[in-house]
CSV table of C-alpha atoms in Angstrom, one decimal:
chain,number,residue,atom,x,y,z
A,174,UNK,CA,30.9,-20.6,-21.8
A,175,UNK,CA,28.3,-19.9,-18.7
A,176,UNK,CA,25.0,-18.1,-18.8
A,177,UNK,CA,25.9,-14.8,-17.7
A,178,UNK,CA,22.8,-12.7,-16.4
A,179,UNK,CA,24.5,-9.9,-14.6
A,180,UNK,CA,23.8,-6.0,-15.5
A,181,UNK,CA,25.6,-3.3,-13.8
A,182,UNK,CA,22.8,-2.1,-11.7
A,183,UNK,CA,19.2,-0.8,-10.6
A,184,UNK,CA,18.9,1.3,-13.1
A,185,UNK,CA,20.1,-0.8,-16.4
A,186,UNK,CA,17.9,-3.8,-14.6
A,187,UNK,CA,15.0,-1.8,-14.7
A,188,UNK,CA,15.6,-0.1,-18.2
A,189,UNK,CA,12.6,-1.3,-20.0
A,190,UNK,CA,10.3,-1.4,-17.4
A,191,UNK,CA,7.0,0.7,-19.1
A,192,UNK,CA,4.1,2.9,-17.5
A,193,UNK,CA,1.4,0.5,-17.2
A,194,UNK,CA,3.0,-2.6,-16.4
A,195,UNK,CA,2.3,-5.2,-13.8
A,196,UNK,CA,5.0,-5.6,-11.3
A,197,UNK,CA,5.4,-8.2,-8.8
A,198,UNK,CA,7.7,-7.4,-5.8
A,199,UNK,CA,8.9,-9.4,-3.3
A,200,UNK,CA,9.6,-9.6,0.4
A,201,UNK,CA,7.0,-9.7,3.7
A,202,UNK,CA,6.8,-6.2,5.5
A,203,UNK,CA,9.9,-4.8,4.8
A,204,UNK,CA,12.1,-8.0,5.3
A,205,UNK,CA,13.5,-9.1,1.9
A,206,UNK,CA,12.1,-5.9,-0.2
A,207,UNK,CA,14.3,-5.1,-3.4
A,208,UNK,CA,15.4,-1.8,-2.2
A,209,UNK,CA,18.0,-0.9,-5.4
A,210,UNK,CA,15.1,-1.5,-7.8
A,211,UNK,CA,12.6,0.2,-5.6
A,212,UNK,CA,14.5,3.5,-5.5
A,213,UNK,CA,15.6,3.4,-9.1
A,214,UNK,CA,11.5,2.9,-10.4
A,215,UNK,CA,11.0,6.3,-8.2
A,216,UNK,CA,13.8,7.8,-10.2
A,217,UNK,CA,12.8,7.0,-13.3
A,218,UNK,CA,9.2,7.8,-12.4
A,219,UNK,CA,7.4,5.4,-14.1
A,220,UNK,CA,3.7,5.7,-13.1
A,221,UNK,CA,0.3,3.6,-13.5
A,222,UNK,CA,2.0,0.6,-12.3
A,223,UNK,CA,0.4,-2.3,-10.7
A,224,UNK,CA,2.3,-3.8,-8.1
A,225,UNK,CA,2.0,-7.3,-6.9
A,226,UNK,CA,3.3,-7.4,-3.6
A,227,UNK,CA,2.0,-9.0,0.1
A,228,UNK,CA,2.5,-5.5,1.5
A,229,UNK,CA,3.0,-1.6,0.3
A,230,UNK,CA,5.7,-1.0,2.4
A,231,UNK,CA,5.7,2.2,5.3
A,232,UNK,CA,5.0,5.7,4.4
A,233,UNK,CA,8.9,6.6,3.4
A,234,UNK,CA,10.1,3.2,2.7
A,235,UNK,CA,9.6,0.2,0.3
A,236,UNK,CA,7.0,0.5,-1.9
A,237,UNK,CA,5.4,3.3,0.4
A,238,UNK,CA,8.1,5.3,-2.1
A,239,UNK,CA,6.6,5.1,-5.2
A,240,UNK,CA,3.0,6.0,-3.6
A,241,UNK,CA,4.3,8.7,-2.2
A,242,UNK,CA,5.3,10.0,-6.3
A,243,UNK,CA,1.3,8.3,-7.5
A,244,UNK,CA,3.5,6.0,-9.3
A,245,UNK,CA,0.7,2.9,-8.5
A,246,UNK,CA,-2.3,2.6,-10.0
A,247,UNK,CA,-3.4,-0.1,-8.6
A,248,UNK,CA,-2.2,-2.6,-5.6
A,249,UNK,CA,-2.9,-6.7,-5.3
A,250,UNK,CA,-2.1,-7.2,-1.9
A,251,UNK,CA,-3.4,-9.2,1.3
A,252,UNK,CA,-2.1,-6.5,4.2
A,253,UNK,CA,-1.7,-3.1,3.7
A,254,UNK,CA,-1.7,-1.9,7.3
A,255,UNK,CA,1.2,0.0,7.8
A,256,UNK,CA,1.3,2.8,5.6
A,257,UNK,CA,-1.1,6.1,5.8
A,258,UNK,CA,-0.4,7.5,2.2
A,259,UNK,CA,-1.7,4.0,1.3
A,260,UNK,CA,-4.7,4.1,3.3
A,261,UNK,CA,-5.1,8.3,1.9
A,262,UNK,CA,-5.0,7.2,-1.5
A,263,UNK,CA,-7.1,4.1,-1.1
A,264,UNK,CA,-10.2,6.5,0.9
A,265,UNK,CA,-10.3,9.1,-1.8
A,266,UNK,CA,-10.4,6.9,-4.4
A,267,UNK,CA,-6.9,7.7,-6.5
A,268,UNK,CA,-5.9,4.2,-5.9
A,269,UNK,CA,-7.6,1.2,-7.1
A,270,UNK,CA,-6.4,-1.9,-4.4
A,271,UNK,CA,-7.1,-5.4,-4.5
A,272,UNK,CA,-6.9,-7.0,-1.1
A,273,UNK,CA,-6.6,-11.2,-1.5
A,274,UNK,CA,-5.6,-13.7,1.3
A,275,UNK,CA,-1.8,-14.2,1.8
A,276,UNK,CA,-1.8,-18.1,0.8
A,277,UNK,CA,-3.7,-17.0,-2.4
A,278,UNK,CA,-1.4,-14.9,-3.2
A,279,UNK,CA,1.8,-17.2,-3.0
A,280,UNK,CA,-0.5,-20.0,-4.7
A,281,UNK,CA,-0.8,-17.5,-8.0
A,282,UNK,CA,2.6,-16.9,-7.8
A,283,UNK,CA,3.4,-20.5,-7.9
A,284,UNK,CA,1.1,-21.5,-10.7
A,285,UNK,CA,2.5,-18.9,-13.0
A,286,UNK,CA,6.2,-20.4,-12.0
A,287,UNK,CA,4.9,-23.9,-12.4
A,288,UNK,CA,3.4,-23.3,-15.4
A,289,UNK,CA,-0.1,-24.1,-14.1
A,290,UNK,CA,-2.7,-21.4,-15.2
A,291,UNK,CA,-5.0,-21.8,-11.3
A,292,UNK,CA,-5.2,-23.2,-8.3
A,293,UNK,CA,-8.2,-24.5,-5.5
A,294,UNK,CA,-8.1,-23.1,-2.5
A,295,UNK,CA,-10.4,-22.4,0.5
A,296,UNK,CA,-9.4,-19.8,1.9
A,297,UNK,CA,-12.0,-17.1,1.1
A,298,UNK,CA,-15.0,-19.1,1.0
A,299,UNK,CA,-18.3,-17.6,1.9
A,300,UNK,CA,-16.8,-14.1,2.2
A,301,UNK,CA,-16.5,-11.4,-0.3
A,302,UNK,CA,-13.3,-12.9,-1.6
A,303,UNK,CA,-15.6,-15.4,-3.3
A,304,UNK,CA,-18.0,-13.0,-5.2
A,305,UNK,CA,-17.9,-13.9,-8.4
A,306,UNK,CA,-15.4,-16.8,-8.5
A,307,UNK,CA,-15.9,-20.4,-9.6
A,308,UNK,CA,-16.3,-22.6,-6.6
A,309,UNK,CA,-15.7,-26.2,-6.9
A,310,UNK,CA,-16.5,-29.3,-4.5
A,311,UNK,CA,-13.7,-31.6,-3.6
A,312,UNK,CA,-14.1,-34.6,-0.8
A,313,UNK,CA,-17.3,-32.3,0.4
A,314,UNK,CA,-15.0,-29.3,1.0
A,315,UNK,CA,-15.7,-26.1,-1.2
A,316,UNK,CA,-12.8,-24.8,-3.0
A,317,UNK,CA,-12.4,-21.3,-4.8
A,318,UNK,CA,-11.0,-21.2,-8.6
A,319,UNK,CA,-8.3,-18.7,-8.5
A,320,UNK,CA,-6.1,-17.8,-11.7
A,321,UNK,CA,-2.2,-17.9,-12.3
A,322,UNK,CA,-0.8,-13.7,-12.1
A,323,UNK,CA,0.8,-12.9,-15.2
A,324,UNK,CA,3.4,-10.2,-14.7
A,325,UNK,CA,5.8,-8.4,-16.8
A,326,UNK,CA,8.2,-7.9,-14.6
A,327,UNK,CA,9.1,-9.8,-10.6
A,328,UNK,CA,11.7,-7.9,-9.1
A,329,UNK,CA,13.2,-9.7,-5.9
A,330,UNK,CA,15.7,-9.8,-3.4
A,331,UNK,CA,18.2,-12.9,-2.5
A,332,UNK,CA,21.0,-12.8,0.2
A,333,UNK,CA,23.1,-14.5,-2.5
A,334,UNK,CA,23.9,-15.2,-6.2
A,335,UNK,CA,26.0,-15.9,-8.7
A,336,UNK,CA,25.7,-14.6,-12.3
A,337,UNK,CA,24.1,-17.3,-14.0
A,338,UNK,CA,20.8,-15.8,-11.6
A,339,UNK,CA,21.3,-19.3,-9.2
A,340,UNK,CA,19.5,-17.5,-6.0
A,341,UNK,CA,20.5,-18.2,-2.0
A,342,UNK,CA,18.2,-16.4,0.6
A,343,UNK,CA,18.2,-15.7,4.2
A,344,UNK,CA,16.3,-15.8,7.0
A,345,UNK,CA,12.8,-15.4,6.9
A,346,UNK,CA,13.4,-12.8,3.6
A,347,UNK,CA,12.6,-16.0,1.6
A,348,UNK,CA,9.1,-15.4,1.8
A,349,UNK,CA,7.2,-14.6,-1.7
A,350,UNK,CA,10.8,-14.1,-3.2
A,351,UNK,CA,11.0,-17.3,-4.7
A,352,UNK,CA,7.8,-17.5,-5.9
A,353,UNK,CA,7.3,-14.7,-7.6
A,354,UNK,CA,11.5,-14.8,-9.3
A,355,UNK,CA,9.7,-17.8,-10.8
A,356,UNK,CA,6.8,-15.8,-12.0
A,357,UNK,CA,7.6,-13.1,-14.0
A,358,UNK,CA,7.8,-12.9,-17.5
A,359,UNK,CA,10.8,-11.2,-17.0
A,360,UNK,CA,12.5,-11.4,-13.5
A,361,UNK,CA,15.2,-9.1,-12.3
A,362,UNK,CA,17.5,-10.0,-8.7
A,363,UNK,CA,19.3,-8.3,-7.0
A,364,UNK,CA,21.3,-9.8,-4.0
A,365,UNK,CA,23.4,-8.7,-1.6
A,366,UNK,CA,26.3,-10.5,-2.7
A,367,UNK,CA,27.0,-11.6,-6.6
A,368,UNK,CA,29.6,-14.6,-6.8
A,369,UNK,CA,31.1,-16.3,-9.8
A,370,UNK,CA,29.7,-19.5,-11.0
A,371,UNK,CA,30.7,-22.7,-8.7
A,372,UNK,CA,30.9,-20.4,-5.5
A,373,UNK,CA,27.7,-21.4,-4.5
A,374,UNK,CA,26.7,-25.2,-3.4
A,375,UNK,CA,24.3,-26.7,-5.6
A,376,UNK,CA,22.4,-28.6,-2.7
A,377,UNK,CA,21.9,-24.8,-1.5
A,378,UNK,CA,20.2,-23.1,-4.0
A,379,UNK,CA,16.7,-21.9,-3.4
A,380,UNK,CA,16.0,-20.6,-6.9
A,381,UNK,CA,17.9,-22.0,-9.9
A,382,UNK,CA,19.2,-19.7,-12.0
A,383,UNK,CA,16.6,-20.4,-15.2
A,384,UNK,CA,13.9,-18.0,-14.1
A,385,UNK,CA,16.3,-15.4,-13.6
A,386,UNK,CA,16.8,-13.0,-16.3
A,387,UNK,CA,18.7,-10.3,-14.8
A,388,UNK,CA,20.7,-10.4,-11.6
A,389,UNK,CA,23.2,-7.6,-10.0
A,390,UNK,CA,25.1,-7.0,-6.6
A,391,UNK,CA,22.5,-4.4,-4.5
A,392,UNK,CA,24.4,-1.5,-2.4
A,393,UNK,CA,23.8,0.6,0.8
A,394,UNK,CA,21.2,-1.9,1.5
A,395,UNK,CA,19.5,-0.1,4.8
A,396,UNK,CA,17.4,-3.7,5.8
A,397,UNK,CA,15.2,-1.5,8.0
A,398,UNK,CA,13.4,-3.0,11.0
A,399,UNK,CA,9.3,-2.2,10.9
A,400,UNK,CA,8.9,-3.4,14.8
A,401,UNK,CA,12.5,-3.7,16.5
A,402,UNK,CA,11.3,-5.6,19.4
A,403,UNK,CA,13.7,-6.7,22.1
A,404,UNK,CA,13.7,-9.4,25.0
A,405,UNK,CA,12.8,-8.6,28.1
B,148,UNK,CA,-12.5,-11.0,34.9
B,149,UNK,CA,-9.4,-11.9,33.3
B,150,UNK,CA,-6.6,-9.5,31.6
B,151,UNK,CA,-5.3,-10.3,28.5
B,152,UNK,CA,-2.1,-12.3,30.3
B,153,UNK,CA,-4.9,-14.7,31.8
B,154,UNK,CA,-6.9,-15.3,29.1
B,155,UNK,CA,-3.3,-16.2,27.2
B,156,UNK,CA,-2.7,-18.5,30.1
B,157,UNK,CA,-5.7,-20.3,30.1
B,158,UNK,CA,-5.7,-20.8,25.9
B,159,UNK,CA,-2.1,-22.3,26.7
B,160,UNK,CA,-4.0,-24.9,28.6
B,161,UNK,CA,-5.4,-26.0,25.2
B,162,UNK,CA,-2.1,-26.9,23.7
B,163,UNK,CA,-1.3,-30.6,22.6
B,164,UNK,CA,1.6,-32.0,23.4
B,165,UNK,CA,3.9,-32.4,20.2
B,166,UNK,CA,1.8,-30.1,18.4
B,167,UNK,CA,2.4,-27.1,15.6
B,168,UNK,CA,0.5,-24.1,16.3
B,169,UNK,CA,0.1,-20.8,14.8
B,170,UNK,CA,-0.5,-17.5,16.5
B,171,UNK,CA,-2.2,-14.3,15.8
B,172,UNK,CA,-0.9,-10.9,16.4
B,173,UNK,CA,-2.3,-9.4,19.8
B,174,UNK,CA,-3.2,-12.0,23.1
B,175,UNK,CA,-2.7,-14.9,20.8
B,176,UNK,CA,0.8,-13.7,20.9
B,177,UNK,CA,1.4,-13.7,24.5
B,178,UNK,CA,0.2,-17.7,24.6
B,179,UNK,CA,3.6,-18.6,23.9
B,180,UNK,CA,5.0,-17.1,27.1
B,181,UNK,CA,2.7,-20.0,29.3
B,182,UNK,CA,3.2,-23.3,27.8
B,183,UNK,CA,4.0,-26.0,30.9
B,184,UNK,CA,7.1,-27.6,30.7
B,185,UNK,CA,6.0,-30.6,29.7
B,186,UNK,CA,4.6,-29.8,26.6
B,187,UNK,CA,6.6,-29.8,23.4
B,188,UNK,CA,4.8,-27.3,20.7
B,189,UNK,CA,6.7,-25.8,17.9
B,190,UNK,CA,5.0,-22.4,16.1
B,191,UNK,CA,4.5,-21.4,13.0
B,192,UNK,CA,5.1,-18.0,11.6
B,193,UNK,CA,3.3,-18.1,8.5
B,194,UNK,CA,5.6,-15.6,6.8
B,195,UNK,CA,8.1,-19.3,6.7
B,196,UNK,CA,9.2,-20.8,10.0
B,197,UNK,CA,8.8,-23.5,12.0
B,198,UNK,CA,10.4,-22.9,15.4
B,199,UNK,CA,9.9,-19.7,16.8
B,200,UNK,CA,11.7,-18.7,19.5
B,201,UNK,CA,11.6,-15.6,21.6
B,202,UNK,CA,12.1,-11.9,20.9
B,203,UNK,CA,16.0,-11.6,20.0
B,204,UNK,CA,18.4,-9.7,23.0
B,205,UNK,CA,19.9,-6.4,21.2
B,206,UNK,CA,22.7,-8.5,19.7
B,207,UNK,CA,20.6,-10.8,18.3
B,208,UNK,CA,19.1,-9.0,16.7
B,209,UNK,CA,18.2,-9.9,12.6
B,210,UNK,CA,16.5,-7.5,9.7
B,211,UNK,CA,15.8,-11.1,8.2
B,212,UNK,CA,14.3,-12.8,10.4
B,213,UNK,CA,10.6,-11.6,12.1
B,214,UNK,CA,7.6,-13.2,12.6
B,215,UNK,CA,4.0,-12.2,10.7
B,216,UNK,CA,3.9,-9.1,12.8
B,217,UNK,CA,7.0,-8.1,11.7
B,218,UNK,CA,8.5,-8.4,14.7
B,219,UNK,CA,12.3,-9.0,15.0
B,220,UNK,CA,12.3,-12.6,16.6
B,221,UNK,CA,14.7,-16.0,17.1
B,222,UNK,CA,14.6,-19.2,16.1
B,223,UNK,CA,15.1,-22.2,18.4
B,224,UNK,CA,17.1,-25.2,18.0
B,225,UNK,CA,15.2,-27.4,15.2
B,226,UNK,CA,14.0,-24.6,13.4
B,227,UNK,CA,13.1,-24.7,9.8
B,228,UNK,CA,12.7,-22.1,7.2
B,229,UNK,CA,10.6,-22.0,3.9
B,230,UNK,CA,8.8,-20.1,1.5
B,231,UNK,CA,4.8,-18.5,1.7
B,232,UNK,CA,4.0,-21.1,-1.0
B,233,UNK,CA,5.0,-23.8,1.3
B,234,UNK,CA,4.2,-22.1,4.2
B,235,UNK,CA,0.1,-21.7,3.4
B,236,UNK,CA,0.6,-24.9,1.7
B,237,UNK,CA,1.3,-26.9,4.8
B,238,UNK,CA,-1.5,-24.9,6.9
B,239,UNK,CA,-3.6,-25.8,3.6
B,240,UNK,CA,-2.6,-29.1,3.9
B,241,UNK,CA,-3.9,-29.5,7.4
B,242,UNK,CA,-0.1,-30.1,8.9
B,243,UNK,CA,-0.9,-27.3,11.1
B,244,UNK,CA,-2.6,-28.8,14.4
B,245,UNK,CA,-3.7,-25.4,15.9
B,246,UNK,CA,-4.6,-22.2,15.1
B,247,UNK,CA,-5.2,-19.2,17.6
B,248,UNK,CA,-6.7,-16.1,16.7
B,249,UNK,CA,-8.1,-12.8,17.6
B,250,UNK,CA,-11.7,-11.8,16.2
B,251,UNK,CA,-14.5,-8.7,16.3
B,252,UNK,CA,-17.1,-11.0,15.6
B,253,UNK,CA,-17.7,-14.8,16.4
B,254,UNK,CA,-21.5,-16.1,15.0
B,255,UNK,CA,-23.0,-18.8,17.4
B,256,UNK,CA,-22.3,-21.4,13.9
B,257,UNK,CA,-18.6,-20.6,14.5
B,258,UNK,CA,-18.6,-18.1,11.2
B,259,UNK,CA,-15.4,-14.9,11.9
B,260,UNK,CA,-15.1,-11.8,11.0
B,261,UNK,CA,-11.9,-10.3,11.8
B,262,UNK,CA,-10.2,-8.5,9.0
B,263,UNK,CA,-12.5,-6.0,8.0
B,264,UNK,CA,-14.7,-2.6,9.2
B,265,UNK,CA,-16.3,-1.0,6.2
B,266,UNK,CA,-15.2,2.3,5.4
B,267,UNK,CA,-12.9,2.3,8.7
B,268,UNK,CA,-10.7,0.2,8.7
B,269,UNK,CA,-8.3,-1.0,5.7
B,270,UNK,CA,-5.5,-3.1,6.5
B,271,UNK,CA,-6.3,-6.5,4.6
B,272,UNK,CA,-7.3,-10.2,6.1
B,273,UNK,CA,-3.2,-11.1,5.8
B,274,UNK,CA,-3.1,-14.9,6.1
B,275,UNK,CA,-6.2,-14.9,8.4
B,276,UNK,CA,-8.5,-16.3,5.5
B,277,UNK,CA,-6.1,-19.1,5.2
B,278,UNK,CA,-5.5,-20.2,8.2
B,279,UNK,CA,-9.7,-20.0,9.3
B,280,UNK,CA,-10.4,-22.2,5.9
B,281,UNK,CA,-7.5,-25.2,6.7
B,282,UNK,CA,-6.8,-25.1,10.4
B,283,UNK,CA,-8.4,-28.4,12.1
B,284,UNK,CA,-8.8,-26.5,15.2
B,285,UNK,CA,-9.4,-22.4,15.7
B,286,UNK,CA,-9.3,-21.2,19.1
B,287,UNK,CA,-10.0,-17.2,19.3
B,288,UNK,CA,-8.9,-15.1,21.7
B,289,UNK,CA,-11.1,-12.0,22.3
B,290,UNK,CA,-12.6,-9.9,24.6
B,291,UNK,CA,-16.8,-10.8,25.5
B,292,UNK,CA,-17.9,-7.1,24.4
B,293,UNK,CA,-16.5,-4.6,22.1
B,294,UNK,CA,-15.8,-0.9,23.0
B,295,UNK,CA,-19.5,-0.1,22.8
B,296,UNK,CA,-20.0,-2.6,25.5
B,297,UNK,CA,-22.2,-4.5,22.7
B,298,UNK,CA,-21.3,-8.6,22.6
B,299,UNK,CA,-19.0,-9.9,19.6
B,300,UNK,CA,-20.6,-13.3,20.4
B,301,UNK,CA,-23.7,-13.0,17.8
B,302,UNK,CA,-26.2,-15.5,16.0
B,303,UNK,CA,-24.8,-13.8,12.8
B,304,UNK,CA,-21.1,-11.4,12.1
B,305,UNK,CA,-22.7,-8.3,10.9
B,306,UNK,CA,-19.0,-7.3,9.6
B,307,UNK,CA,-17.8,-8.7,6.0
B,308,UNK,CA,-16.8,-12.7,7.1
B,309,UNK,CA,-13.5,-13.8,7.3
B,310,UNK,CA,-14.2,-17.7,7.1
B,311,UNK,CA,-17.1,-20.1,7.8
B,312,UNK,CA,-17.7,-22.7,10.5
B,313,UNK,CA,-14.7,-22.8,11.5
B,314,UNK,CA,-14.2,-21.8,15.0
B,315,UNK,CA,-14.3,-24.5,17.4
B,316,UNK,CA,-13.9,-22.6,20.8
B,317,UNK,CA,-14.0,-19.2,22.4
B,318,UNK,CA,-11.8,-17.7,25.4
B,319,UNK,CA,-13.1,-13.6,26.9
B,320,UNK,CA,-12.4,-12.5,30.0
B,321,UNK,CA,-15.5,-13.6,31.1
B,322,UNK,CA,-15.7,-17.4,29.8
B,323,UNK,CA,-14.3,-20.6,28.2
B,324,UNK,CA,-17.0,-21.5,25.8
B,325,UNK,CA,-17.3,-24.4,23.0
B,326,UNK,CA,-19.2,-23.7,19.4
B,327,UNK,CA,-21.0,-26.8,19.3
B,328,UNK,CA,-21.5,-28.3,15.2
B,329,UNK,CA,-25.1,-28.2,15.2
B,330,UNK,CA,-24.7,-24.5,16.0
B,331,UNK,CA,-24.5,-22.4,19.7
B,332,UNK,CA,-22.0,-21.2,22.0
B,333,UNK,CA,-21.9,-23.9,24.9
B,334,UNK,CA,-20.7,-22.2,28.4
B,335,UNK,CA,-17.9,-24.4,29.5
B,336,UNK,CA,-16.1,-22.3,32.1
B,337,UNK,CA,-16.8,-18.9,33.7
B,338,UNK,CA,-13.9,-17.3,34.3
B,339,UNK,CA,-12.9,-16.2,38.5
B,340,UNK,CA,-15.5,-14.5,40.4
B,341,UNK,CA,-17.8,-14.1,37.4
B,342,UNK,CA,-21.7,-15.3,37.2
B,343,UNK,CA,-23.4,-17.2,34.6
B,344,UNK,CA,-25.9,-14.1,34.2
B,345,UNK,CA,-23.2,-11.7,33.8
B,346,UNK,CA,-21.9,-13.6,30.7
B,347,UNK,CA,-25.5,-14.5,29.5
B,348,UNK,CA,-26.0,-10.5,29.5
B,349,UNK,CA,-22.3,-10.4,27.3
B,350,UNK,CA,-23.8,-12.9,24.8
B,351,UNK,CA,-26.2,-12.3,22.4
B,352,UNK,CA,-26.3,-15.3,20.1
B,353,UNK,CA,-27.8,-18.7,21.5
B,354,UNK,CA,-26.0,-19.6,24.8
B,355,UNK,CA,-26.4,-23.3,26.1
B,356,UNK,CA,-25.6,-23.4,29.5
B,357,UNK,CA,-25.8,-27.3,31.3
B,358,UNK,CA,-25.7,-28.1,34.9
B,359,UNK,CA,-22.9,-26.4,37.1
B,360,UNK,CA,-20.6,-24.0,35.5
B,361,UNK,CA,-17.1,-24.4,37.0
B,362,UNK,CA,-14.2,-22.0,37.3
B,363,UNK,CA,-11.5,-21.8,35.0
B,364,UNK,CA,-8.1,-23.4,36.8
B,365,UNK,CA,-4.7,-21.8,36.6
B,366,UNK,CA,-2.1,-23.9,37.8
């Protein structure tokens, strides 16, 4: 008998999902952002969250939605322009953000998939991304010591799965998806289309299906475009 | 004085044949639009492609598939997608030949600061930090002065750094110029109709000028 990881929906996905928690989301901007599991944490209304995420989404979309309800406590991302509530929040002090370069980002991702508890890098290097962090020399290059997230929940978005959590994406919504479905302690999918076992081609598969805990078909996905911009 | 078109088209001189380049958001952006013929280049979008192409027509267009703008774009023929963990791994990895940027501040050792105005302006240094700390060549696209009319080529960034010693040449409006490795901006070309002494007044860290200046050529 197959591994069978599929739940009914948002809402059972994100069932045990706790105030306080660390939550990694995926996507980049709003391309490849779990949108079912997005608006069913703003239903529930669980608050004091930190979110893990390369973004915080636009003032009425994404994550901008559970700003908008104080649901965050605190925000690890490395670009946050886009959103005014964010920006609000982060001025006056009701939000505590933690603004890292992209690559680290993916990097502590991928060591907490890989099982590796840091990574060198150099990006940050004699700026204020350093402060504080152990700096090693490598072939004359300085590299910073940065640590492995540890999450309780990732929550991402594929184009397509099946039910034993095996993950297909699209486009350029591949982005920190993958990563971070292998980085959670417990990772929730939802994709766009659920398949049964054998309908998807091995030699595709971005994500196997082992880091996947929970996986369900998304619906009314709205996929909405931050800057639409056209061919002259 | 050059618009921000010209000062695209002369950083597009700068591109190697057979090279991978990444641009910036703004006039780094608009260096795509004047590569020669001749030239094959393929771009990076460090959100995980290699083979940018154009902005899409109506049709084409893709929620899943913009560049680190987050524009909607295309990809060419060729194209390849991946993701951010590969994608900062191969600019880490130096696979990357070129990188072109914007700045606020360039110091006259080649340190950026870019991401960053203290109690202004939030938005987060994005892959910027990155791709200054791995690139093997930076070129930054900028204007001389800032708003103030105050230079942004200094002996020191006075804004929080975005990487160190790592950008190897500067095109304004005004000038093509070189930061040398032992430190200084070297005056390489002025640009049309503009005098060595109106850049030196634009530049406040150490300017080397040697001999004749020339002209900047557009083909």
């Amino acid at each position: 008998m197959m591994i069978n990881k599929e739940v009914k929906n948002a809402e059972e996905a994100i069932v045990d999902i706790k105030d306080g928690q660390t939550i990694m989301l995926g996507g980049f901007g709003l391309c490849g952002i779990p949108e079912n599991c997005i608006a069913a944490l703003v239903k529930k209304g669980v608050t004091n969250l930190t979110c893990i995420s390369n973004n915080a989404g636009v003032d009425d979309f994404g994550i901008g939605l559970m700003l908008q309800q104080r649901q965050v406590k605190k925000m690890i991302a490395s670009y946050v322009g886009e959103n005014a509530e964010f920006e609000r929040q982060l001025l006056s002090g009701e939000l505590d953000v933690e603004l890292i370069p992209q690559g680290t980002l993916a990097f502590r991702c991928m060591a907490a998939g890989y099982g590796m508890p840091a990574i060198f890098t150099p990006a940050g290097i004699g700026t204020e991304v350093a402060i504080g962090k152990e700096v090693r020399n490598f072939n004359g290059k300085d590299y910073l010591l940065e640590t492995a997230f540890n999450a309780d929940f990732a929550i991402v978005k594929a184009w397509k799965g099946d039910i034993t959590g095996n993950l297909i994406f699209k486009g350029t919504s591949r982005n920190f998806n993958t990563m971070m479905a292998m980085a959670g302690k417990i990772t929730i999918a939802e994709v766009e289309e659920l398949v049964e076992p054998g309908e998807l081609d091995p030699n595709q598969i971005h994500v196997p299906g082992v880091y996947i805990h929970r996986i369900f078909q998304g619906s009314n996905y709205e996929k909405r475009i931050e800057k639409k911009t056209i061919s002259k | 004085m050059l618009d921000k078109e010209a000062i695209a088209k002369r950083i597009a001189k700068e591109i190697q044949h057979n090279s991978y380049v990444n641009l910036g958001i703004g006039i780094p952006t608009l260096v795509a639009n004047y590569i020669p013929k001749n030239i094959a280049v393929c771009f990076q979008s460090e959100n995980g492609l290699l083979g940018m192409g154009p902005f899409p027509t109506e049709a084409e267009v893709d929620a899943d598939l913009i560049n680190a703008g987050k524009q909607t774009i295309t990809m060419l023929p060729g194209a390849s997608l991946f993701d951010s963990a590969m994608s900062f791994g191969m600019i880490h990895a130096q696979k990357i030949d070129l990188t072109i940027l914007g700045a606020m501040e360039v110091s006259e050792n080649g340190d950026i600061a870019n991401w960053k105005i203290p109690g202004k302006m939030v938005k987060g240094m994005g892959g910027a930090m990155d791709l200054v700390a791995s690139a093997k060549n930076i070129i930054v696209a900028m204007q001389h002065v800032n708003k103030d009319g105050e230079s942004k080529l200094l002996p020191n960034c006075t804004l929080p750094l975005t990487g160190i010693r790592c950008v190897k040449k500067i095109v304004t409006e005004l000038a093509v110029l070189a930061v040398l490795p032992e430190g200084g901006f070297k005056l390489l070309e002025r640009a049309p109709g503009v005098s060595v002494d109106t850049i030196k007044k634009a530049t406040l860290g150490k300017l080397i000028i040697e001999g004749e200046i020339p002209e900047m050529a557009f083909d």
